[in-house]
Amino acid sequence: MSRSGERVHVLVFPYPAQGHTLPLLDLTHQLSLRNITITVLTTPKNKPTLSPLLNANPTIQTLVFPFPSHPSIPPGVENVRELGNNGNLPVMLALANLFDPIVHWFQSHHNPPVAIISDFFLGWTLSLANQLHIPRINFCSSGAFLCSVLDYGWNHVHIIKSFDDDAVIELPDLPRSPAFKGEHLPSVFKFYKESDPDSQFLKDGMINNSLSWGCVFNSFEAVEAEYLDYFKTKMGHNRVYGVGPLSLMGPPESTSSNDYTSEWLDKCPDGSVLYVCFGSQKLLNREQMEALALGLEKSQVRFLWVVKTGSDGYGSVPEGFEERVGERGLVVKGWAPQVSILNHKAVCGFVSHCGWNSVLEAIVGGVMVLGWPMEADQFVNARLLVEDLGVAVRVCEGADLVPDSDELGKVIAESLNGCVETKVKAKELRDKALAGVRSGGGSSIADLDRLVQDLNNLQLKTLLPGATEKE
């Protein structure tokens, strides 16, 4: 039993960026369905993101703190989507100021949490959990391969930083001994400065992830079995859980009946459409937009292109392009229902930046990926898709590279009209993803049930003052 004889209580702490928050809320939904009492920590402007979860699970409580100020974050900003990739470190630093308020809330609670589940960008919560004498469970919204690379890199950061961007850096301790050009490693290493306190905070937090009591990954056995096993070996125990794709297990979403993308796709033959989208953060510059447009035009394939526009030509579709391609293409400006598009029978390929959520959505849709990684985790994810899984091809690399439109058009045409083996593997991987979340034998459901059992066991063995998370 827990300290007050009630159900086991867990504090969930998401990181305020859409790609991080939504998977953890999907996990929270599943824990709530399995009779775990949950409090979700959030800030005022991020609370609306919790609405679908709270509507589906009325027993979930929220803990709302004002977003702490930081000199690099404009007043009123509480989410990374308003700052871009460079805003991650300031947001991490700001949220660390919630340490004392959380301690005060914990100490005054009649049934305090027996564990904290926090995002892998919130590694400082390991120190918080240690002070509260409860376990900290690391939630990784990305894959186990990426987290393996991050863990190795931060534990060897001085070696990593000694190489030039063009140098090939080997990671010998990891499965398959992968190697990356320095510029293709996760972007966070580029910002590290040995004498900088903020850099040290980032490094310590990332290293804390593999020192935590457990790790939960938004991934699954068929995609990353060897990397999940690597983490079990690294951590010295089996409290490593692959429970993805969590998007298949979240609370029900409202669907729009006014979806013109579906109407357009319904008119296309099965397996004939290329979906093109680079996520919510990345904007292509004018030259990249022109090259991509020309490549699509020369490929002669059907396509659905979602563009996000900005200033100075960023994200601007070249003048006359839509008229020239006519009914063969559909350009959507702004938001589009990516999950339903990727699951439509007309779609067979996806030009993507290879962000992890897009990777999982492509896998669930059973479509091959035409990868254009640009930053952050994307080069690591692209390598997994192309080399390890064989469900993708590369069409371009780099945030600033402008592809040759002739070559791009040729690759697009060949990919949609050929690449039979790649398409077959994509369909097979989709079947494995669906099997993983199936009750009564799926690997992700089994790991989720194991996580719940381990949490419930904490009721019987609450850590005593002075105990460590490894116990």
mmCIF file with all atom_site columns, C-alpha atoms in Angstrom, residues 146 149-150 180 182-190 375-380:
data_model
loop_
_atom_site.group_PDB
_atom_site.id
_atom_site.type_symbol
_atom_site.label_atom_id
_atom_site.label_alt_id
_atom_site.label_comp_id
_atom_site.label_asym_id
_atom_site.label_entity_id
_atom_site.label_seq_id
_atom_site.pdbx_PDB_ins_code
_atom_site.Cartn_x
_atom_site.Cartn_y
_atom_site.Cartn_z
_atom_site.occupancy
_atom_site.B_iso_or_equiv
_atom_site.pdbx_formal_charge
_atom_site.auth_seq_id
_atom_site.auth_comp_id
_atom_site.auth_asym_id
_atom_site.auth_atom_id
_atom_site.pdbx_PDB_model_num
ATOM 1  C CA . LEU A 1 146 ? 19.002 8.445  -30.270 1.00 0.00 ? 146 LEU A CA 1
ATOM 2  C CA . VAL A 1 149 ? 23.923 8.212  -29.005 1.00 0.00 ? 149 VAL A CA 1
ATOM 3  C CA . LEU A 1 150 ? 23.177 11.036 -26.563 1.00 0.00 ? 150 LEU A CA 1
ATOM 4  C CA . PHE A 1 180 ? 28.476 9.861  -37.951 1.00 0.00 ? 180 PHE A CA 1
ATOM 5  C CA . GLY A 1 182 ? 30.420 15.472 -36.530 1.00 0.00 ? 182 GLY A CA 1
ATOM 6  C CA . GLU A 1 183 ? 27.814 17.816 -37.991 1.00 0.00 ? 183 GLU A CA 1
ATOM 7  C CA . HIS A 1 184 ? 25.272 14.955 -38.088 1.00 0.00 ? 184 HIS A CA 1
ATOM 8  C CA . LEU A 1 185 ? 25.405 14.208 -34.376 1.00 0.00 ? 185 LEU A CA 1
ATOM 9  C CA . PRO A 1 186 ? 22.548 15.671 -32.283 1.00 0.00 ? 186 PRO A CA 1
ATOM 10 C CA . SER A 1 187 ? 22.728 19.459 -32.373 1.00 0.00 ? 187 SER A CA 1
ATOM 11 C CA . VAL A 1 188 ? 23.037 19.804 -28.582 1.00 0.00 ? 188 VAL A CA 1
ATOM 12 C CA . PHE A 1 189 ? 26.729 18.852 -28.697 1.00 0.00 ? 189 PHE A CA 1
ATOM 13 C CA . LYS A 1 190 ? 27.519 21.903 -30.845 1.00 0.00 ? 190 LYS A CA 1
ATOM 14 C CA . GLU A 1 375 ? 19.139 19.011 -37.354 1.00 0.00 ? 375 GLU A CA 1
ATOM 15 C CA . ALA A 1 376 ? 18.673 17.698 -33.809 1.00 0.00 ? 376 ALA A CA 1
ATOM 16 C CA . ASP A 1 377 ? 17.898 13.944 -33.773 1.00 0.00 ? 377 ASP A CA 1
ATOM 17 C CA . GLN A 1 378 ? 17.049 13.688 -37.449 1.00 0.00 ? 378 GLN A CA 1
ATOM 18 C CA . PHE A 1 379 ? 20.319 12.288 -38.846 1.00 0.00 ? 379 PHE A CA 1
ATOM 19 C CA . VAL A 1 380 ? 20.302 9.536  -36.223 1.00 0.00 ? 380 VAL A CA 1
#
